[in-house]
Every structure is written in C-alpha cells, then in structure tokens.
XYZ file of C-alpha atoms in Angstrom:
658
model
C 182.581 230.745 158.838
C 182.866 226.987 157.381
C 182.896 223.904 158.735
C 185.940 221.611 160.558
C 187.241 218.384 158.956
C 186.870 215.510 160.942
C 189.167 214.246 163.079
C 190.623 210.980 164.473
C 189.205 212.261 168.353
C 185.805 212.932 166.789
C 184.642 209.240 167.698
C 184.110 210.356 171.343
C 181.810 213.132 170.312
C 179.454 210.512 168.214
C 176.504 209.150 170.061
C 174.986 205.885 168.640
C 170.822 204.764 169.071
C 170.088 201.418 168.989
C 167.450 199.338 170.450
C 164.125 200.857 170.092
C 161.417 199.077 171.862
C 157.340 200.031 172.148
C 155.450 200.132 175.046
C 152.268 197.571 174.706
C 149.809 200.436 174.342
C 152.225 201.862 171.368
C 151.958 205.275 172.954
C 155.720 205.413 174.315
C 159.330 203.626 173.312
C 162.861 203.232 174.884
C 165.874 203.021 173.145
C 169.596 202.894 174.381
C 172.236 205.350 173.563
C 175.959 204.785 173.836
C 178.916 207.068 173.846
C 182.929 206.737 173.884
C 183.615 208.194 177.277
C 187.343 209.262 176.696
C 188.010 210.047 180.388
C 187.492 206.687 181.131
C 188.592 204.688 178.089
C 185.410 202.687 177.597
C 181.262 202.703 176.295
C 178.583 204.122 178.281
C 175.200 203.572 177.447
C 172.012 204.219 179.101
C 168.256 203.589 178.279
C 166.371 206.884 177.239
C 162.403 207.257 177.142
C 160.483 209.338 174.588
C 156.568 210.220 174.891
C 155.568 209.608 171.545
C 152.775 212.121 171.321
C 155.125 215.114 172.538
C 158.111 213.298 171.373
C 159.918 214.063 174.409
C 162.941 212.278 175.368
C 164.222 211.449 178.652
C 167.536 209.886 179.971
C 166.398 207.156 182.138
C 169.151 205.502 183.370
C 172.315 207.141 184.580
C 176.114 206.275 185.155
C 179.112 204.858 183.175
C 177.908 201.317 182.764
C 177.014 199.837 179.759
C 173.025 198.559 179.263
C 171.427 196.462 176.547
C 167.992 195.062 175.744
C 165.402 197.125 177.300
C 161.815 195.453 177.316
C 158.743 196.552 178.473
C 156.449 194.479 180.795
C 153.099 193.236 178.702
C 151.325 196.077 181.315
C 153.438 198.593 180.341
C 154.490 199.565 183.762
C 158.161 198.388 184.128
C 161.290 198.562 181.790
C 163.447 195.304 182.281
C 167.443 195.562 180.843
C 170.738 193.815 180.984
C 173.546 196.083 182.576
C 177.168 195.494 183.674
C 177.154 197.480 186.856
C 178.715 194.546 188.553
C 180.500 193.626 186.112
C 178.412 191.000 184.964
C 175.569 191.525 182.934
C 172.305 191.089 185.120
C 168.862 191.967 184.870
C 167.549 195.267 186.175
C 163.994 196.435 185.876
C 162.892 200.168 186.468
C 159.118 201.393 186.811
C 157.472 203.341 184.121
C 157.155 206.088 186.532
C 160.615 206.686 187.143
C 163.050 205.995 190.105
C 166.068 203.823 190.914
C 166.620 200.389 188.646
C 166.472 197.492 190.752
C 168.574 194.232 190.438
C 166.625 190.908 189.494
C 169.490 188.787 188.671
C 172.940 187.722 190.720
C 174.119 184.878 188.767
C 177.881 184.027 188.662
C 178.354 183.933 185.049
C 175.922 186.601 184.307
C 172.946 186.787 182.134
C 172.985 186.445 178.127
C 169.395 186.968 177.294
C 165.859 186.989 178.893
C 162.295 187.317 177.980
C 159.100 188.750 179.854
C 156.724 185.811 180.781
C 152.867 187.739 179.436
C 151.621 187.430 182.997
C 154.333 189.895 183.982
C 155.144 188.443 187.205
C 157.999 186.049 185.822
C 161.451 186.646 183.209
C 162.244 183.934 181.449
C 166.586 184.061 181.204
C 169.260 181.854 179.186
C 172.585 182.308 180.932
C 175.698 180.332 181.240
C 175.856 177.441 184.152
C 178.360 175.317 185.222
C 178.151 171.909 185.559
C 176.801 170.327 188.819
C 176.109 174.105 190.140
C 173.397 176.574 190.223
C 173.220 180.037 188.291
C 172.895 181.365 192.082
C 176.281 179.312 192.912
C 179.738 181.041 193.728
C 183.114 179.923 192.636
C 185.624 179.977 195.234
C 187.780 182.955 194.398
C 190.617 181.050 195.994
C 190.058 178.457 192.860
C 189.837 181.471 190.339
C 193.104 183.063 190.832
C 195.480 179.461 190.241
C 195.942 178.655 186.756
C 194.965 175.211 185.511
C 195.673 173.096 182.673
C 193.324 173.471 180.115
C 192.610 170.093 178.178
C 191.396 170.123 174.906
C 189.943 166.985 172.792
C 187.846 169.065 170.623
C 188.134 171.118 167.350
C 185.552 174.021 168.470
C 187.797 175.049 171.602
C 188.104 178.678 170.958
C 186.452 181.603 170.302
C 187.615 185.536 169.431
C 186.053 187.578 172.012
C 185.803 184.980 174.611
C 188.909 183.017 174.399
C 189.322 179.414 175.389
C 185.691 178.138 175.739
C 184.966 176.323 179.233
C 184.243 173.219 178.519
C 182.274 172.347 181.425
C 179.550 175.279 181.291
C 176.454 175.628 179.145
C 173.918 177.515 178.427
C 170.382 176.930 180.291
C 166.973 178.290 180.405
C 165.472 178.775 183.555
C 162.326 181.357 185.272
C 163.200 183.960 187.852
C 160.010 185.248 189.892
C 160.143 188.791 190.160
C 158.742 188.679 193.357
C 161.025 186.446 194.978
C 163.952 186.076 193.406
C 163.130 182.872 192.924
C 165.328 180.847 189.649
C 164.185 177.598 188.428
C 166.138 175.984 185.763
C 163.574 174.552 182.990
C 166.324 172.716 180.692
C 168.560 170.222 181.322
C 171.935 168.267 180.098
C 175.102 169.169 178.772
C 173.963 171.118 176.082
C 174.251 174.780 174.652
C 170.264 176.002 174.858
C 169.224 179.526 173.080
C 165.729 181.248 174.221
C 164.399 182.415 171.440
C 160.297 183.434 172.082
C 157.867 182.885 174.479
C 154.285 182.558 172.867
C 151.599 185.533 173.916
C 149.735 182.770 176.134
C 152.867 181.713 178.035
C 152.525 178.252 177.343
C 154.770 177.774 175.190
C 158.831 178.780 174.367
C 160.446 178.463 171.183
C 164.263 176.592 171.976
C 167.269 176.165 169.856
C 170.006 173.521 170.594
C 172.010 171.155 169.587
C 172.245 167.464 171.310
C 174.687 166.335 169.557
C 178.241 165.169 171.701
C 180.786 165.996 169.325
C 179.945 169.681 167.972
C 183.293 169.962 165.765
C 181.631 168.825 162.462
C 177.937 170.309 163.752
C 176.701 173.475 161.806
C 172.903 173.477 162.704
C 171.082 174.571 165.893
C 167.579 172.677 165.435
C 164.478 174.870 166.491
C 161.857 173.246 168.753
C 158.745 174.467 169.996
C 158.194 173.132 173.892
C 155.112 172.747 176.037
C 156.447 174.648 178.809
C 154.292 172.396 181.116
C 154.826 168.983 179.895
C 158.521 169.946 177.599
C 157.752 167.924 175.288
C 158.820 169.217 172.059
C 157.698 169.386 168.569
C 160.060 170.049 166.041
C 160.470 173.415 163.799
C 163.608 172.881 161.849
C 166.179 170.840 162.014
C 168.414 170.925 159.531
C 172.036 171.861 158.319
C 172.533 175.800 158.526
C 171.865 178.496 160.804
C 167.945 179.695 162.429
C 167.176 181.826 164.853
C 164.756 185.005 166.233
C 161.740 183.315 166.242
C 158.629 184.891 166.902
C 154.832 183.921 167.943
C 152.589 185.776 165.595
C 149.638 187.647 168.258
C 147.516 184.553 167.995
C 150.053 182.134 168.593
C 149.236 180.175 165.773
C 152.512 180.944 163.531
C 156.159 181.371 164.530
C 157.922 183.083 162.174
C 162.260 183.057 161.824
C 164.937 183.802 160.093
C 167.657 181.395 158.737
C 169.779 180.072 155.770
C 170.769 176.571 154.827
C 174.346 175.011 154.174
C 173.642 174.902 150.351
C 176.248 177.496 149.530
C 177.853 177.297 153.145
C 178.084 180.685 154.945
C 177.181 182.005 151.442
C 174.061 181.398 151.666
C 171.387 183.909 151.927
C 169.109 184.463 154.803
C 164.918 183.772 154.233
C 162.230 184.272 156.477
C 160.589 181.263 157.162
C 157.001 180.565 158.814
C 155.617 178.096 160.594
C 152.169 177.102 161.002
C 151.641 175.646 164.278
C 148.020 174.157 163.800
C 148.535 172.481 160.036
C 152.550 171.728 160.901
C 153.469 172.520 157.712
C 156.718 175.387 157.427
C 157.282 178.054 154.171
C 159.937 180.114 153.152
C 157.777 183.155 152.697
C 161.044 185.338 151.017
C 162.090 182.479 148.511
C 161.861 185.092 145.353
C 164.204 187.668 146.919
C 167.273 187.283 145.454
C 168.744 189.246 148.506
C 169.856 188.181 151.933
C 167.200 188.639 154.791
C 168.997 190.687 157.562
C 171.622 193.406 157.982
C 175.156 192.706 156.453
C 176.582 196.024 156.646
C 179.900 196.580 157.915
C 180.534 199.744 159.646
C 182.262 201.403 162.685
C 180.019 203.254 164.471
C 176.661 201.886 165.814
C 177.126 200.112 169.268
C 174.819 196.922 170.683
C 172.355 196.645 167.931
C 170.284 194.074 168.508
C 167.294 194.902 165.868
C 164.460 192.055 165.444
C 165.154 188.954 163.068
C 161.519 189.595 162.007
C 158.335 191.480 163.766
C 154.488 190.436 163.571
C 151.450 192.853 163.531
C 148.109 191.843 164.696
C 147.230 191.477 161.153
C 149.236 188.064 160.790
C 151.469 190.511 158.611
C 155.619 190.662 158.898
C 158.564 193.149 158.885
C 161.985 192.842 158.423
C 165.587 193.744 157.248
C 166.823 193.202 154.212
C 170.023 193.816 152.594
C 170.200 195.081 148.749
C 172.633 196.994 146.522
C 174.375 198.552 149.445
C 171.008 199.602 151.636
C 169.540 197.586 154.378
C 165.571 198.783 154.605
C 162.553 197.217 155.989
C 160.601 195.587 154.088
C 156.656 193.873 154.464
C 155.543 190.192 153.773
C 152.501 188.579 154.450
C 151.416 185.303 154.950
C 150.247 184.678 150.782
C 152.868 185.812 149.348
C 152.857 189.345 149.033
C 156.451 191.381 149.281
C 157.518 194.939 149.275
C 160.085 197.641 150.783
C 158.495 199.862 153.585
C 161.644 201.896 153.604
C 163.341 204.056 151.116
C 166.520 203.502 149.391
C 170.100 205.394 149.854
C 169.916 204.355 153.905
C 170.744 201.857 156.595
C 167.605 200.878 158.734
C 170.106 199.118 161.576
C 167.506 199.167 164.136
C 163.575 199.164 163.928
C 160.647 198.144 166.319
C 156.917 197.748 165.032
C 153.668 198.565 166.290
C 151.008 195.982 167.172
C 148.295 197.178 164.292
C 151.412 197.708 161.651
C 150.770 201.726 161.329
C 153.748 203.047 162.996
C 157.486 201.732 163.143
C 160.756 203.698 165.119
C 163.133 203.381 162.666
C 167.139 204.033 163.711
C 168.589 205.153 160.274
C 171.690 205.912 158.840
C 173.158 207.165 156.284
C 176.732 208.267 154.761
C 176.848 211.628 156.087
C 174.278 210.977 158.924
C 175.705 208.587 161.879
C 172.137 207.432 162.902
C 169.202 209.201 164.712
C 165.464 207.487 165.745
C 162.608 208.759 163.534
C 158.723 208.034 163.842
C 157.756 206.496 160.859
C 153.886 206.424 159.358
C 154.155 203.256 157.414
C 151.176 204.023 155.116
C 152.714 207.374 154.096
C 156.191 206.998 155.080
C 156.187 210.249 156.450
C 158.986 210.872 159.128
C 159.408 212.803 162.637
C 162.773 212.901 164.013
C 162.634 211.734 168.035
C 166.404 212.326 168.571
C 169.498 214.627 167.473
C 171.931 213.647 169.549
C 174.618 214.127 166.816
C 172.811 217.228 165.392
C 175.654 219.383 166.744
C 178.193 217.734 165.535
C 176.713 217.612 161.484
C 176.581 221.561 162.127
C 179.939 221.533 162.955
C 181.506 218.900 160.859
C 182.308 218.908 157.214
C 181.486 215.250 155.916
C 181.848 214.050 152.353
C 178.842 212.770 150.363
C 179.931 209.501 148.295
C 179.129 208.783 144.547
C 177.696 205.380 143.896
C 179.243 203.460 140.890
C 178.353 200.804 138.911
C 180.789 199.502 136.425
C 181.335 195.798 134.509
C 183.955 193.868 135.889
C 185.299 190.327 134.367
C 182.660 187.690 133.692
C 180.237 190.307 132.662
C 179.813 190.615 136.135
C 178.138 194.075 137.290
C 179.619 195.541 140.254
C 178.706 198.290 142.642
C 180.473 200.829 145.178
C 180.826 204.141 146.035
C 183.687 207.201 145.307
C 184.333 210.309 147.888
C 186.090 212.913 146.712
C 188.472 214.745 149.599
C 186.466 216.743 151.662
C 187.465 220.778 150.858
C 187.828 219.514 147.131
C 189.309 222.059 144.701
C 188.746 221.331 140.699
C 191.909 220.971 138.761
C 193.866 219.645 141.758
C 195.289 216.152 141.779
C 194.174 214.275 144.740
C 195.865 210.831 146.241
C 193.091 208.078 146.614
C 193.035 205.077 148.773
C 191.041 201.674 147.989
C 189.063 200.591 151.455
C 188.244 196.989 151.113
C 185.560 195.297 153.747
C 185.838 192.109 155.998
C 183.758 188.658 155.421
C 183.895 188.441 152.844
C 179.982 187.723 152.922
C 179.748 191.344 154.521
C 179.081 194.877 152.322
C 180.169 198.230 152.403
C 176.723 200.266 152.053
C 174.601 203.763 152.668
C 175.833 204.019 156.308
C 177.740 206.352 158.242
C 181.409 205.169 158.172
C 183.978 207.631 160.912
C 187.145 205.886 158.759
C 185.916 206.132 155.468
C 185.472 210.036 156.274
C 188.615 210.755 157.986
C 190.357 209.450 155.358
C 188.435 211.982 153.260
C 188.897 215.080 155.613
C 192.643 214.018 155.183
C 192.577 214.902 151.909
C 192.385 211.143 149.985
C 189.623 210.675 148.180
C 188.255 207.163 148.903
C 187.391 203.940 146.831
C 185.541 201.170 147.905
C 183.469 198.734 146.359
C 181.072 195.462 147.102
C 183.289 192.375 144.906
C 181.994 189.304 144.400
C 181.695 187.588 147.578
C 179.829 190.527 148.990
C 176.140 190.276 150.590
C 173.115 192.171 149.219
C 173.837 191.205 145.921
C 172.264 188.057 143.808
C 172.782 184.397 145.245
C 174.873 183.630 142.882
C 176.985 186.811 143.052
C 177.472 186.189 146.739
C 178.566 182.422 146.021
C 181.473 183.546 143.070
C 183.939 184.195 145.443
C 184.168 180.572 147.340
C 187.648 178.898 145.739
C 188.378 181.825 143.769
C 189.986 184.154 146.478
C 192.679 186.789 144.475
C 191.169 186.201 141.361
C 187.759 187.116 140.665
C 187.484 189.577 143.778
C 190.586 190.680 142.942
C 190.118 191.918 139.320
C 186.627 193.368 140.269
C 188.747 195.649 142.839
C 191.257 196.396 140.247
C 188.573 197.025 137.336
C 187.067 199.564 139.901
C 189.942 201.306 140.253
C 190.608 201.390 136.512
C 186.844 203.158 136.115
C 187.471 205.599 138.538
C 190.830 206.857 137.566
C 189.905 206.829 133.825
C 186.280 209.126 135.109
C 188.075 211.383 137.593
C 191.594 213.279 136.478
C 192.072 214.790 140.268
C 192.982 211.045 140.992
C 196.670 210.861 141.448
C 197.680 207.858 140.095
C 201.021 207.832 141.488
C 199.689 208.217 144.609
C 197.208 205.422 145.141
C 196.997 203.619 148.798
C 195.023 200.373 149.527
C 194.112 198.992 153.183
C 191.561 196.627 154.213
C 190.828 194.347 157.295
C 190.006 190.965 157.781
C 189.296 189.365 154.569
C 190.357 192.856 153.284
C 193.559 192.674 154.831
C 193.775 189.154 153.032
C 192.880 191.180 149.582
C 195.562 193.784 150.511
C 198.033 191.679 150.984
C 197.003 189.797 147.873
C 197.541 192.935 145.999
C 200.610 194.325 147.044
C 202.106 191.114 145.976
C 200.595 190.909 142.496
C 200.618 194.505 141.839
C 203.121 197.865 142.275
C 200.335 200.356 141.425
C 199.610 201.341 145.096
C 202.547 203.801 146.833
C 201.418 202.603 150.141
C 198.838 199.620 152.311
C 197.739 199.518 155.596
C 196.688 195.481 156.637
C 194.580 194.654 159.338
C 193.829 191.555 161.117
C 195.003 189.796 157.821
C 195.323 186.443 156.610
C 198.649 185.945 155.472
C 198.388 181.948 155.296
C 195.730 179.657 154.754
C 197.855 176.188 155.894
C 198.791 177.406 158.977
C 195.256 179.707 159.600
C 193.620 176.050 158.841
C 194.809 175.431 162.426
C 194.930 178.077 164.370
C 191.961 180.060 163.434
C 188.969 179.459 165.769
C 186.819 178.758 162.743
C 190.123 178.050 160.232
C 189.278 173.779 159.603
C 185.840 175.163 158.245
C 186.311 178.520 156.700
C 189.440 177.205 154.422
C 186.953 174.449 153.668
C 183.693 176.382 152.913
C 185.948 179.135 150.987
C 189.034 177.920 149.725
C 187.259 174.745 149.152
C 190.695 172.773 150.280
C 192.029 171.270 153.445
C 195.085 169.822 154.612
C 195.264 167.021 152.380
C 195.781 170.004 149.545
C 198.161 171.881 150.978
C 199.224 173.598 147.625
C 195.503 174.885 146.476
C 195.783 176.844 150.181
C 199.958 177.672 149.989
C 198.427 178.946 145.907
C 195.981 181.315 147.686
C 197.957 182.420 150.298
C 199.412 185.881 149.981
C 203.076 184.559 151.976
C 203.852 183.172 148.746
C 203.988 185.683 146.912
C 206.048 188.009 148.982
C 208.918 187.965 147.202
C 207.297 190.387 144.778
C 206.265 192.738 147.135
C 207.643 196.301 146.967
C 204.647 198.413 148.349
C 205.376 199.651 151.719
C 203.499 197.744 153.708
C 202.250 198.106 157.544
C 200.853 195.310 159.275
C 198.120 196.089 162.646
C 197.319 193.442 164.113
C 195.409 192.907 167.674
C 197.164 190.041 170.048
C 193.778 188.775 170.885
C 192.232 188.175 167.650
C 191.510 184.487 167.795
C 189.905 184.720 163.828
C 192.724 185.631 162.451
C 195.361 185.136 164.632
C 198.145 187.351 164.983
C 200.695 184.534 163.590
C 199.407 185.545 160.305
C 200.847 189.220 160.888
C 203.931 187.470 162.623
C 204.735 185.536 159.402
C 204.189 188.317 156.990
C 206.347 190.967 158.926
C 209.371 188.408 159.776
C 209.059 187.257 155.779
C 208.752 190.770 153.992
C 211.457 192.175 157.132
C 213.939 189.228 155.990
C 214.123 190.206 152.499
C 214.638 193.377 152.640
C 211.198 195.328 152.151
C 209.636 198.394 153.530
C 207.351 197.097 156.178
C 206.289 198.285 160.357
C 204.453 195.828 162.676
C 202.185 196.994 165.241
C 200.521 194.519 167.888
C 197.578 196.128 170.327
C 197.003 194.229 173.309
C 194.021 193.752 174.723
C 192.259 193.704 171.560
C 190.764 191.157 169.587
C 189.430 190.788 166.217
C 186.697 193.898 166.276
C 189.293 196.425 167.280
C 187.622 198.733 164.786
C 184.474 198.676 166.311
C 184.188 198.087 169.492
C 187.705 198.002 171.011
C 188.920 199.717 173.598
C 188.425 203.061 172.738
C 192.069 204.650 173.237
C 193.725 201.530 170.707
C 191.108 201.996 167.991
C 192.062 205.825 168.492
C 195.873 204.680 167.463
C 194.438 202.431 164.962
C 193.610 204.800 162.993
C 196.075 207.331 163.331
C 198.833 204.312 162.618
C 196.687 204.524 159.707
C 197.269 208.285 158.903
C 200.698 208.132 159.419
C 201.835 205.150 157.151
C 199.884 207.091 154.274
C 200.782 210.681 155.210
C 204.563 209.748 155.395
C 204.446 207.661 151.756
C 201.448 209.075 149.965
C-alpha cells in the first residue's frame, strides 16, 4: 500500500522539537516539544528529558499550556522554564528527580526572559514593570476594564504582535531569591533593559540598553559589562546597529556576541564579535565569511526556536549558526581566526546545544523531507545518533517530495539559487501546473528546510518553484544589498529568469497553468508581478504591500523601512509611487486572491483594502479574505484554525483557476 498525500490538516500531526539544553555534566538534556492541538485550537508545548547514555526520552511536564526556555541550574539538580499556565509567562522550577513544577514568579506583566545565577540560589529576570510600580504590584481590574485615550508623541508607538506599546512600562532587570521569592530590582530609569549574560563567577552581567530619550531614529542598543556589586558599566559596543546574544567564556575573560552595523541598514551581514575583558579590545571573528551569522531561513513549522547566538567551549572555542546557500550550518571558530563548518550541507540546523568540552553537540535538524528531530552529534567524526522520533510515524505514512536544487544566471550576470519540486505522484509524460512561491523579508531565505505549505502544493498536483532572488540572505553581502532601491526591477528579473530556466528544462510544466503567491515582501512581489506580466493564470497575495506612499505612515516600521529599502521618503513621493504595485493595477489581468490579517501592523490591512477596492472598481477578477485575531505571522504562529483556513483559501483559488 502506497503512502497517502499530504493534507492541510497535517499541521495537527506534526511535532516541533526545539530548545535542547545540556546538563552541566553533559550526561543528560532537556528540550521542548510543541504541537498544534485541534480540539483546543492552540499550541501545546512541554519539557522532555533525555538521558544521553541510554538515549531514553521522558516527558517531564504535562498539560495544554505553552512552555519555553528551559535552563539547568548550575548544580544540575533543577530546571527552570517559562510557562503561561496562568496567562502571563512566569518562571517555574522543577526538580531533575521529577515531581510537580513550582511557580517562582507572579509578576503582573509576566517575565520576558531569565538566567540562573551561578550560585544556584537566585535567578536573574528580565521583565516589564510599570513606572512607579514594582513587579508584584497588581493593577486594579476596574481600571483595566475602562477604555482610555492613547496619546501618541513618538513614531515608534506600535508593534506587530504587540499592538500599541505601553508608554509607561519598561523592561527592567532584577534578581529573585529561590528560597523566599524575594524580588530585588537591579536596573532603574525609564529605559528598556535587556539581560544578555551572567559571568561564571556571578560578579558581572551583560546588559543592553539605549538611554536616549527619543528612540524614533535610534537603531542601536549598546552593550555594557556591568559590575554586579558596584553597578559600574564598561562599554562593550556602542555603535549604530543591532548586537546581542552575549556569552561569557568559561574563564570569564572573553565575551562573545553577534551583531551587525548599519552600513547596509537591515541588509547588513551579522558577525561574531569577541571582547577581551583583560585588554579591553574587540575583534570581528567572522569578518572573512561573506555570509551572515545566524538563522535566516523562512518556513512554517518550527515553534519557539531559541538557539544560542554563540556558544563557548572550555577551550575558548566558539560555535554558531551560519546561513549559507540555503543551509544553516553549525560553524566552529577559534580566537586565532580558524573557521570551518561542523555540520554537513543540505540541511537546516535550527537549534543546538554544545557540551562544555566541545566534543558533543545536540542539534535540532530539519531538511526538505523531514520536519525535524533532535540528534546527538560527535563533533570530531560528525557521527549522529537519533534522540527523538516524534515525526517518524508521519513520515512513514505521507508522501513527501524532494526538491531539486537549481542555480541559474539572471541579469547583471548574477547567479541565483533556488529549488524546483515536482508534483507528488509525478508521472512521466504528463503536464502539470506550476506555482511560484516568493518569500518575505526580503532579507530572509528559502532553505533546505521542511515547509508544509510547499509540500501541500506539491500534494495538490502542482510543481513548485521557489528561489532566493537578490536581496535574500545566505549569500554575499553585495547580493543581499542588491535589492535596496531596486524593488520590482532586479528581483523581478531574478524570479522570472528562474521561471524561464525551469520551463526550458522541464517539459512537464504546463505554461498555460502558472500560478504565483507570496507573503509580506513576497506579497509585494506577487502584486508587482501581476501588474507587469500576464503569464500567470492565478495569483494569491498574502500580508502584502501595495502602496509605499501610505505604507510609510501606517506600518510599525514604515518610516524607516521605506527609507532603507526603497531609498525614498515623503519628500520623494514619486519614487515611492513608482515602486508601488497599486500604480500598475490597471494592467492586472490575473485573477488575484487577497489574504490579510486584520491585526497586521507590519503590513497593515489598509494595503489590502486599497488593492482590493481599486481592482474591483476596475472590474478585475479579485476576492478579499480578512483574518480576525491574526497578525503578520499568521502562517507561522497564527491561531490553528485560521492557519488551516488560510491554506484552504490558497488551494481553492488555484484549483478554481489552474
């Protein structure tokens, strides 16, 4: 009996394995497994334990809640984690010998993150607190129920996924005593503080904070080394750009962190930096790598990933992720400048944990035909042992399609990389429709990673083409920067060149049945494409941009993203309009389905409303579907039933027109 075809509802059958954390002695580990619960219409995650000698896996927490960020106590006897068991995320402690988890914090607005103190008797917390209040103060419920006006005096006043930002609430850092629950606030002032690292001797912490009063045009968060006793600060880095993920070396001499400057704004590659505390100098350890440090893969499966930005061994060696040519690989570095990969090609390491001696890694690995599991990898040999098999039964039941990697030359002699999937159940000699998928960002990348939506389209009988046009990460700095100021020109040429190449090399593609779809930047590009060519017989645009003029003022990032990417502001409305798909609405002949989340503040729904009304008034074939209670991340972390509905809308539209 053959395998069945993948279905929309298979989202409920998939498991996401993340957050591997090794015990201090390296003999055991914990991790988090997440799945979507169809009955409760929510995400359920729990902590699991693995004994690394026997490789036996045991579930440690239960219930239909969400847990994240498990961390071992320094003595290995307890694990702390975050859970929303009582609405807001709080810190819970569970014994490594088993038993019920004990709630440690009861902060009114919850806890954002935490780190163990090396003494094992205290936990450092990062959490929001209202000005003039303490973390444990409770706001009056009566006051919460009354609507109040919201006065806006700054440009950074809202954020996708968060809504209107509280103007009187600030992220502070503090310490919680395990024995008594007593809370002591460490930082002060009306600033947003970020806790990055605690030294192994407990005497220093790394804090990120920008104390400028007006943050509207601030795109930096300086990192400071802070003496716990005196609170004296030493600057690690205070430059334009984004830096974080700091970690102390085991001997506390060095601090490694990851970040990027503003040379190419948000198109700039990230690097690993190391600060020498004794000498007071900083070096860029990965400057010779023309690829970004970190994970830039876009997909729709993994939940709650929280991979270390960088990890030390006791030999003062470093490990980190690197996005390169569609892979996310584990890389090794020494302070002397040695750099080389520590994992193979054609896969996506989306989470990991390193042993202190550097001999062993726990790697959470996915590829195009495996949703991802946890493996134990011996660094010297590369040998791997499978630790989890949560998706094994699913893989035995369902037919998945292996994408074929392609490389081709576009305009400006630019080499472009991508993948082509044949339809599931492909038969030689038959003709099949083809759908082009376009990722968001644009500074992300498609990769060698499991993508339920791609596999679903293949299961529906479509070929699928997805490429990384100029602007995508995972390639050279010049490649990722090439899209800026050029939206709809070079990137459009890259996508269409890829289409021409695969049509020329694959006679199974029915050129009369071509579809195109994409979200965010991919939605912009879908809108642009249907206004510039009639080759596609159906299109679906998701969380898209149609008008850069209005986007400038309505998006939570509009006023600076437009300047960085389109390289124009409201003093150059002509250029913003020139790159706006709405300008070319009269040319659209492709039936276009518009899908958009009502709470999307990144690409606000007015972008879809403008496009829909304009096309409808012009007599074009279009429909508009609005998703309530959903933001920009609907396809990845949205309410489960809405994710299902979204995929069904896509399938139904292509079925109707292709």
